[in-house]
mmCIF file of C-alpha atoms in Angstrom:
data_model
loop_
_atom_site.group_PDB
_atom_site.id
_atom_site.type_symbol
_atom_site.label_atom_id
_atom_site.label_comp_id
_atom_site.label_asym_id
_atom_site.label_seq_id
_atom_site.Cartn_x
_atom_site.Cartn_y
_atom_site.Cartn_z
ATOM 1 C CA UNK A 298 0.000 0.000 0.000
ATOM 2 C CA UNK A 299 2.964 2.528 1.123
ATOM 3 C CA UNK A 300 4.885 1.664 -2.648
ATOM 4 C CA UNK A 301 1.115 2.312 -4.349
ATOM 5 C CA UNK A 302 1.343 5.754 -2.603
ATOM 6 C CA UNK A 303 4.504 6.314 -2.938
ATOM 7 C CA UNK A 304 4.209 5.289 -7.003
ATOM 8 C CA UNK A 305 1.181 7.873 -7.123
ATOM 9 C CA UNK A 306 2.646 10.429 -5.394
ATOM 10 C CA UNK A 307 5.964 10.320 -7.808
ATOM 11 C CA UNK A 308 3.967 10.501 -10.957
ATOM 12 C CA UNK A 309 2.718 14.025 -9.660
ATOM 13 C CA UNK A 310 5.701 15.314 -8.752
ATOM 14 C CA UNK A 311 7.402 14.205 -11.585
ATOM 15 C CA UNK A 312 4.643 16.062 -13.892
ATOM 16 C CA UNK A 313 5.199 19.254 -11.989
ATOM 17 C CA UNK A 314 8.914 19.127 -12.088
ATOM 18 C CA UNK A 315 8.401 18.747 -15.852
ATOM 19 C CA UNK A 316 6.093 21.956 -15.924
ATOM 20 C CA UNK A 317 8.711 23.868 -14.392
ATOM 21 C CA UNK A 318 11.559 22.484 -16.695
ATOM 22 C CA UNK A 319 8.935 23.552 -19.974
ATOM 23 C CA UNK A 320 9.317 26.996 -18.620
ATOM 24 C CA UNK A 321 12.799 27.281 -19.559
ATOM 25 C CA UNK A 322 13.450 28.629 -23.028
ATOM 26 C CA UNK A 323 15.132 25.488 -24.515
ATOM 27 C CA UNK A 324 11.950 23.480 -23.522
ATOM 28 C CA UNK A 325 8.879 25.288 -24.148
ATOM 29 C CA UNK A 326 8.289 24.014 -27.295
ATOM 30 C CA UNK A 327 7.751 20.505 -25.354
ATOM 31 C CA UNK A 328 4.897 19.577 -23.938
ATOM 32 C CA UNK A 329 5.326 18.620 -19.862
ATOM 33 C CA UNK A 330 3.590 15.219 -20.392
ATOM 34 C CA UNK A 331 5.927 14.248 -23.102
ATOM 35 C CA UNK A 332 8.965 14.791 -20.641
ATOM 36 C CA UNK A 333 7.589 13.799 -17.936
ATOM 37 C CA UNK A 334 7.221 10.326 -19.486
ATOM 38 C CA UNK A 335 11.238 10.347 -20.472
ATOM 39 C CA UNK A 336 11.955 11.078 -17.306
ATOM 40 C CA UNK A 337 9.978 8.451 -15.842
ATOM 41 C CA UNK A 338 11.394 5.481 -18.046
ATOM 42 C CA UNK A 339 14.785 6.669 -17.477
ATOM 43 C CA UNK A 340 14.083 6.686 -13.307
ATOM 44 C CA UNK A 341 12.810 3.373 -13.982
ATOM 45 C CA UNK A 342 15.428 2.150 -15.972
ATOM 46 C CA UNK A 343 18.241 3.479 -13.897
ATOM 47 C CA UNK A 344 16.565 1.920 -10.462
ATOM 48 C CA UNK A 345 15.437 -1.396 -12.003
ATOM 49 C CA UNK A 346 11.899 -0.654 -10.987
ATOM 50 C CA UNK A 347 9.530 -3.084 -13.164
ATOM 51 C CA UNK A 348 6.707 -1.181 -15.168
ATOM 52 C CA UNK A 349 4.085 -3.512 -13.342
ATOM 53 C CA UNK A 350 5.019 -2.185 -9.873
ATOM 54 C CA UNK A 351 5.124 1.562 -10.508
ATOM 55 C CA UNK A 352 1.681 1.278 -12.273
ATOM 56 C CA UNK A 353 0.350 -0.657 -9.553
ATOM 57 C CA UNK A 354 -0.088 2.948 -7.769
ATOM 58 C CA UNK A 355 0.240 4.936 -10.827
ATOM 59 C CA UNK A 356 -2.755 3.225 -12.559
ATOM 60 C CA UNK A 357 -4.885 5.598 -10.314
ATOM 61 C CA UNK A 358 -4.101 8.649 -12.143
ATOM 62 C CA UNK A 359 -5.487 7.259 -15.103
ATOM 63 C CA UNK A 360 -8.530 6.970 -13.156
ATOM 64 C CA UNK A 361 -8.772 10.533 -12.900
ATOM 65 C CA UNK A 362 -9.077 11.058 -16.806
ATOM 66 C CA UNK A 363 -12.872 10.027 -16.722
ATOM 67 C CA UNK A 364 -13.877 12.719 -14.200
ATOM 68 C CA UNK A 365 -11.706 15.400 -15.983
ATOM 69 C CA UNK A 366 -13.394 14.440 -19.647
ATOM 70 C CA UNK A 367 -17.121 14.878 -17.916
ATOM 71 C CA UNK A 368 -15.885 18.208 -16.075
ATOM 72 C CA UNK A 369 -15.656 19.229 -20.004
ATOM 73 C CA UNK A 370 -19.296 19.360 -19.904
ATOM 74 C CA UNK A 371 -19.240 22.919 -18.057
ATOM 75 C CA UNK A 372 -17.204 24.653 -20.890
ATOM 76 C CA UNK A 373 -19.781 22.903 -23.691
ATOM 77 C CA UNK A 374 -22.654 24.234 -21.496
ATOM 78 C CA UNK A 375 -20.839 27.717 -20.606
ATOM 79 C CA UNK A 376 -20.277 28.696 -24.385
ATOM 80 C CA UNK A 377 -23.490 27.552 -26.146
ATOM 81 C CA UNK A 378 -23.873 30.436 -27.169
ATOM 82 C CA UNK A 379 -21.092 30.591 -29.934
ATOM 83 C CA UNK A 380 -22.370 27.242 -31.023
ATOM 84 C CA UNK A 381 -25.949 28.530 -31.608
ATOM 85 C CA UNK A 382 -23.899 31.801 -33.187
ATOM 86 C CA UNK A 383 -21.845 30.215 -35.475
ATOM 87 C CA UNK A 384 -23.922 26.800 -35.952
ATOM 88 C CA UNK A 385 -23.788 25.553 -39.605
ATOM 89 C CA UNK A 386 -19.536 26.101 -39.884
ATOM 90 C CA UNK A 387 -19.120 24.986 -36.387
ATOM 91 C CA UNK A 388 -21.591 21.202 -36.703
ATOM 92 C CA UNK A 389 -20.039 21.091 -40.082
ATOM 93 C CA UNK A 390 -16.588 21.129 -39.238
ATOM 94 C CA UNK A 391 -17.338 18.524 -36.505
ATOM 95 C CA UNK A 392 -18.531 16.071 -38.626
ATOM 96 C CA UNK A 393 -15.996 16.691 -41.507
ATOM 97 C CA UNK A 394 -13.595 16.704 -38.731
ATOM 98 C CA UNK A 395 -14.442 12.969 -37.447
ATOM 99 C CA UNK A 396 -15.007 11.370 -40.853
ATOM 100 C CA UNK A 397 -11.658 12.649 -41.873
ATOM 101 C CA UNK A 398 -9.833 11.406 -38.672
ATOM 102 C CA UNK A 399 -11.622 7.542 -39.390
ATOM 103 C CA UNK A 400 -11.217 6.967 -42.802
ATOM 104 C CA UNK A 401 -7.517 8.405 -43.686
ATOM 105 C CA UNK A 402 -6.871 6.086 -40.692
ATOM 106 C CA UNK A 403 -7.931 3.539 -42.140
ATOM 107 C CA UNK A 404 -7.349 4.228 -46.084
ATOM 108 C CA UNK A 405 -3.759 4.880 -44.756
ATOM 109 C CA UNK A 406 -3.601 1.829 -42.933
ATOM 110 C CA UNK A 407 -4.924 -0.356 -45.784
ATOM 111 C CA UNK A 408 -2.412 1.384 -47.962
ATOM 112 C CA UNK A 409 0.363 0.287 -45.657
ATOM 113 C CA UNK A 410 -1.292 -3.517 -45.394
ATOM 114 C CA UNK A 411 -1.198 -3.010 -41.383
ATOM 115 C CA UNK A 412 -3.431 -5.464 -39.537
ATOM 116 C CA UNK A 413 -6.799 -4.787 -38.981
ATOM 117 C CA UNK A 414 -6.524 -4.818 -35.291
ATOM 118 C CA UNK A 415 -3.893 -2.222 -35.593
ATOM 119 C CA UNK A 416 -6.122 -0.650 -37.645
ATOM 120 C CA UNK A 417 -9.143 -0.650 -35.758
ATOM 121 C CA UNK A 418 -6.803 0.376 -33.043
ATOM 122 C CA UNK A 419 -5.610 3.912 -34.651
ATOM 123 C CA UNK A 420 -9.232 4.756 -35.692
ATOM 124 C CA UNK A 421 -9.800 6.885 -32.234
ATOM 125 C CA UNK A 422 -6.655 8.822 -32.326
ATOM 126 C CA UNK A 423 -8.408 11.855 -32.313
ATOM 127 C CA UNK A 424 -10.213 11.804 -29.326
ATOM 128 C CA UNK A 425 -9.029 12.206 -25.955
ATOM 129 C CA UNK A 426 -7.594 9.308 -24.012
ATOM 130 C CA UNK A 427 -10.341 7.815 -21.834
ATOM 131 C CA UNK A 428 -13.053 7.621 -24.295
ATOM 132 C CA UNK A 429 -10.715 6.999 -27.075
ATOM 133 C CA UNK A 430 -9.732 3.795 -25.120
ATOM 134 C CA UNK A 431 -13.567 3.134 -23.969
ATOM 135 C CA UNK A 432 -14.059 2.937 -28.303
ATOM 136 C CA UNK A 433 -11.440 1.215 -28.916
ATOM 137 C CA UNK A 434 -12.357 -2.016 -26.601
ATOM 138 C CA UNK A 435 -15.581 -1.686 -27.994
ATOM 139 C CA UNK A 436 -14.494 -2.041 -31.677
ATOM 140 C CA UNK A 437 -12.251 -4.786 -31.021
ATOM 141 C CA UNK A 438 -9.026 -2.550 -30.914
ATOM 142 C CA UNK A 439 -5.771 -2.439 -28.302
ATOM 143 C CA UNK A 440 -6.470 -0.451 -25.907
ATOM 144 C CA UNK A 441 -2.620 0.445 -24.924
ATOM 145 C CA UNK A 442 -1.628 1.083 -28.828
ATOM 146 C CA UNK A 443 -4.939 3.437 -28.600
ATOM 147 C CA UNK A 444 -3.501 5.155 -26.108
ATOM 148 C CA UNK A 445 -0.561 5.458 -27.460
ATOM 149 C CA UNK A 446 -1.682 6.824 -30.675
ATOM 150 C CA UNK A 447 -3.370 9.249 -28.820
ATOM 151 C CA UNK A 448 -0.884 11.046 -26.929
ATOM 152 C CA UNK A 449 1.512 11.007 -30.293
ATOM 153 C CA UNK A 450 -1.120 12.684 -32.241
ATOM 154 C CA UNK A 451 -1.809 15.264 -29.351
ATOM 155 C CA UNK A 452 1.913 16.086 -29.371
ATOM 156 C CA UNK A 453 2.322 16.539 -32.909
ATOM 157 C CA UNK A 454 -1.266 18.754 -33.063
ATOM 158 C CA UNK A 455 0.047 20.741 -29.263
ATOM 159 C CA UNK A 456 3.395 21.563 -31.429
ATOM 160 C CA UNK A 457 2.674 21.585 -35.157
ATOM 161 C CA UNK A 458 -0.905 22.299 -35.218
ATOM 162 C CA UNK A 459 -0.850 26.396 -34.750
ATOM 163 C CA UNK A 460 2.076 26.714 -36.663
ATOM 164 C CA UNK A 461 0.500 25.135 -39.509
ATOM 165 C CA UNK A 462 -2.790 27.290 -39.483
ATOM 166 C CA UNK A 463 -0.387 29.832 -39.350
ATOM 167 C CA UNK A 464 1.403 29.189 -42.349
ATOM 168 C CA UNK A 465 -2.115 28.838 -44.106
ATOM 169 C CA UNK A 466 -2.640 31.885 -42.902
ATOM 170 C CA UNK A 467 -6.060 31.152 -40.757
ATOM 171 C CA UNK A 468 -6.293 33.281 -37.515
ATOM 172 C CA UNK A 469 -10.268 33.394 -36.940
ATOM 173 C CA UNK A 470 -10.715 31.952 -33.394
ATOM 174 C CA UNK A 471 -13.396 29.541 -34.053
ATOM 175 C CA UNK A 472 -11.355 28.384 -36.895
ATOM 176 C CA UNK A 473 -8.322 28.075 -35.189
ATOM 177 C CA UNK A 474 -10.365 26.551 -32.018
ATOM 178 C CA UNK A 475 -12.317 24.096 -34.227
ATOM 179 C CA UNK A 476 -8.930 22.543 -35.491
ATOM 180 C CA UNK A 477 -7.087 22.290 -32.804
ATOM 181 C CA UNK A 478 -9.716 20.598 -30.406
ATOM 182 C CA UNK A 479 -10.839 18.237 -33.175
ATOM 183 C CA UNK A 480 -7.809 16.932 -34.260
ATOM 184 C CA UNK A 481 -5.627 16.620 -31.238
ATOM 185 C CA UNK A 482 -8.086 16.677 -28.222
ATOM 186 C CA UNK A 483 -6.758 18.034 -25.221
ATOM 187 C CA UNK A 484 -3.187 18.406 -25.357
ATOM 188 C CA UNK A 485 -3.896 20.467 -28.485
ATOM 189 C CA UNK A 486 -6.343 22.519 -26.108
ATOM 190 C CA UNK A 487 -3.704 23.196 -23.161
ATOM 191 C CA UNK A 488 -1.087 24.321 -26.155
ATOM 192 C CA UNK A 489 -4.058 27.136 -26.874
ATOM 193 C CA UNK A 490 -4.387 27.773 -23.371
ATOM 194 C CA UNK A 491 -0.791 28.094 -22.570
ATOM 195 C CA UNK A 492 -1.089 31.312 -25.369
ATOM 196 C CA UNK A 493 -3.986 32.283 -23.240
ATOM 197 C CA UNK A 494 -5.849 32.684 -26.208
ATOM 198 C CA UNK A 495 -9.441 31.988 -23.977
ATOM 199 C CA UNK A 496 -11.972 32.049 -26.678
ATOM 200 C CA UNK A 497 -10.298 29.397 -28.990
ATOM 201 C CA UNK A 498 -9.707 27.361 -25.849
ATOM 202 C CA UNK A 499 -13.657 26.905 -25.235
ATOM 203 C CA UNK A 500 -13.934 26.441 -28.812
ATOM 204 C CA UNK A 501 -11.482 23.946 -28.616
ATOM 205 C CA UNK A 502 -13.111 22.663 -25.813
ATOM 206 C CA UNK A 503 -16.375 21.919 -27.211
ATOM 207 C CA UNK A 504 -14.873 20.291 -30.263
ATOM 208 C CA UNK A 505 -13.048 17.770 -28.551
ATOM 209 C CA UNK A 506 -15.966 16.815 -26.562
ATOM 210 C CA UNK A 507 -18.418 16.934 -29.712
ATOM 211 C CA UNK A 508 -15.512 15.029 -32.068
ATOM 212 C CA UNK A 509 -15.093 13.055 -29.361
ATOM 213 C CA UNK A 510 -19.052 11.718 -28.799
ATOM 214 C CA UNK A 511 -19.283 11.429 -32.477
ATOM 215 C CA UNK A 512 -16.246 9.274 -32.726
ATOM 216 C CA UNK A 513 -17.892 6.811 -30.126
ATOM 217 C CA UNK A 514 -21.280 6.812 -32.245
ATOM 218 C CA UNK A 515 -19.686 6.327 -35.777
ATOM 219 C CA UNK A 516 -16.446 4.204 -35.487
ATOM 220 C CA UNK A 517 -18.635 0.995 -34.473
ATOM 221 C CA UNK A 518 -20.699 1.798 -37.664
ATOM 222 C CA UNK A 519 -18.089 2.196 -39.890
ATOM 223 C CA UNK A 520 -15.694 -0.850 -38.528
ATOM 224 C CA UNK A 521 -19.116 -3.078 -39.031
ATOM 225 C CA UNK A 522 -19.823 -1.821 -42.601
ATOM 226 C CA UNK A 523 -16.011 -2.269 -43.405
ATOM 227 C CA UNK A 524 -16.463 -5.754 -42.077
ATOM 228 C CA UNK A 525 -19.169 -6.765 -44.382
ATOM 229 C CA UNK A 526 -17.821 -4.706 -47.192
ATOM 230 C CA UNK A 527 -14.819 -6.240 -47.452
ATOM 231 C CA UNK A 528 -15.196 -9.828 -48.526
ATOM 232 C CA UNK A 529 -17.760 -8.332 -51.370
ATOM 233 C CA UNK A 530 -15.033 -5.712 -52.899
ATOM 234 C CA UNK A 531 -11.830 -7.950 -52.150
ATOM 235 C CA UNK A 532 -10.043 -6.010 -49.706
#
């Protein structure tokens, strides 16, 4: 009980050492999950602690990610307004946003011949880690390659994402907001929040938890009509 503690306790402290580290110069352009991972496999590593016995305690911070997706709901309800404002771009975008995320997953992935499974696996990528997960045990996916996929495509979107829209030259909020949230969930969000740019932050916000609800509706559709489409076509 003392090491599960103990194990628990260390996560945290390692993730606000990391914080502090990301506000020096050379590191801001990481985000603090990403290092506070390295630095936890190298601790690891260097005092031959097996993976099985730190996440005995550190398991329970995962726990914590379904309460902090449903405290989303008070941002969603907060700014309903600029989704009744700006409804027809803002639904759109959602749904374009979630079809696009599924199938160049899997076009991609049939391109590549990777396994179904793996497949299947990637589809939820988009969406933020515990429901992403939830989907992809319901789908028939991995739930730890999930995951992983996850946090790779919310680093790339928290680093690349804004510099690409900025390169395209799009700098409407909602625009910007829409993007972010949709394609890289909530590590995209904190990298908006960090700016302190507030109102593409709740639009960010609500798309990750609309992309998100979507994603858990249509992947099981799609992975069945792939199923039964692809003996008929040859895939």
């Amino acid at each position: 009980m003392i090491l599960k503690i103990l194990f628990f306790s260390f996560t945290f402290v390692i993730f606000y050492f990391c914080k502090k580290v990301c506000c020096v110069k050379f590191f801001k352009k990481f985000p603090p999950l990403v290092l506070s991972a390295i630095f936890i496999i190298i601790l690891l590593k260097i005092f031959n602690i097996d993976f099985s016995l730190y996440n005995s305690g550190a398991k329970y911070v995962t726990y914590l990610l379904g309460p902090a997706t449903i405290a989303l709901a008070y941002p969603l309800i907060k700014n309903k307004e600029v989704l009744f404002q700006n409804k027809r771009a803002i639904w759109f975008g959602f749904i374009f946003a979630t079809f696009i995320a599924i199938f160049s997953t899997a076009i991609l992935g049939k391109f590549f011949h990777t396994k179904l499974s793996i497949i299947i696996s990637m589809l939820p990528k988009s969406v933020t880690t515990p429901i992403a997960v939830e989907i992809s045990k319901t789908i028939g996916g991995i739930p730890e390659l999930t995951a992983c996929a996850v946090i790779i495509t919310g680093v790339i979107g928290g680093i690349f994402a804004r510099r690409l829209l900025k390169f395209f030259k799009i700098d409407n909020d909602i625009a910007i907001g829409l993007s972010v949230g949709a394609s890289s969930h909530v590590m995209g969000t904190s990298s908006l929040a960090e700016r302190k740019e507030f109102k593409q932050v709740a639009i960010s916000t609500v798309a990750l938890t609309i992309v998100a609800i979507l994603t858990a509706i249509l992947a099981p559709l799609i992975i069945k009509l792939y199923l039964k489409l692809a003996p008929v076509l040859g895939m």
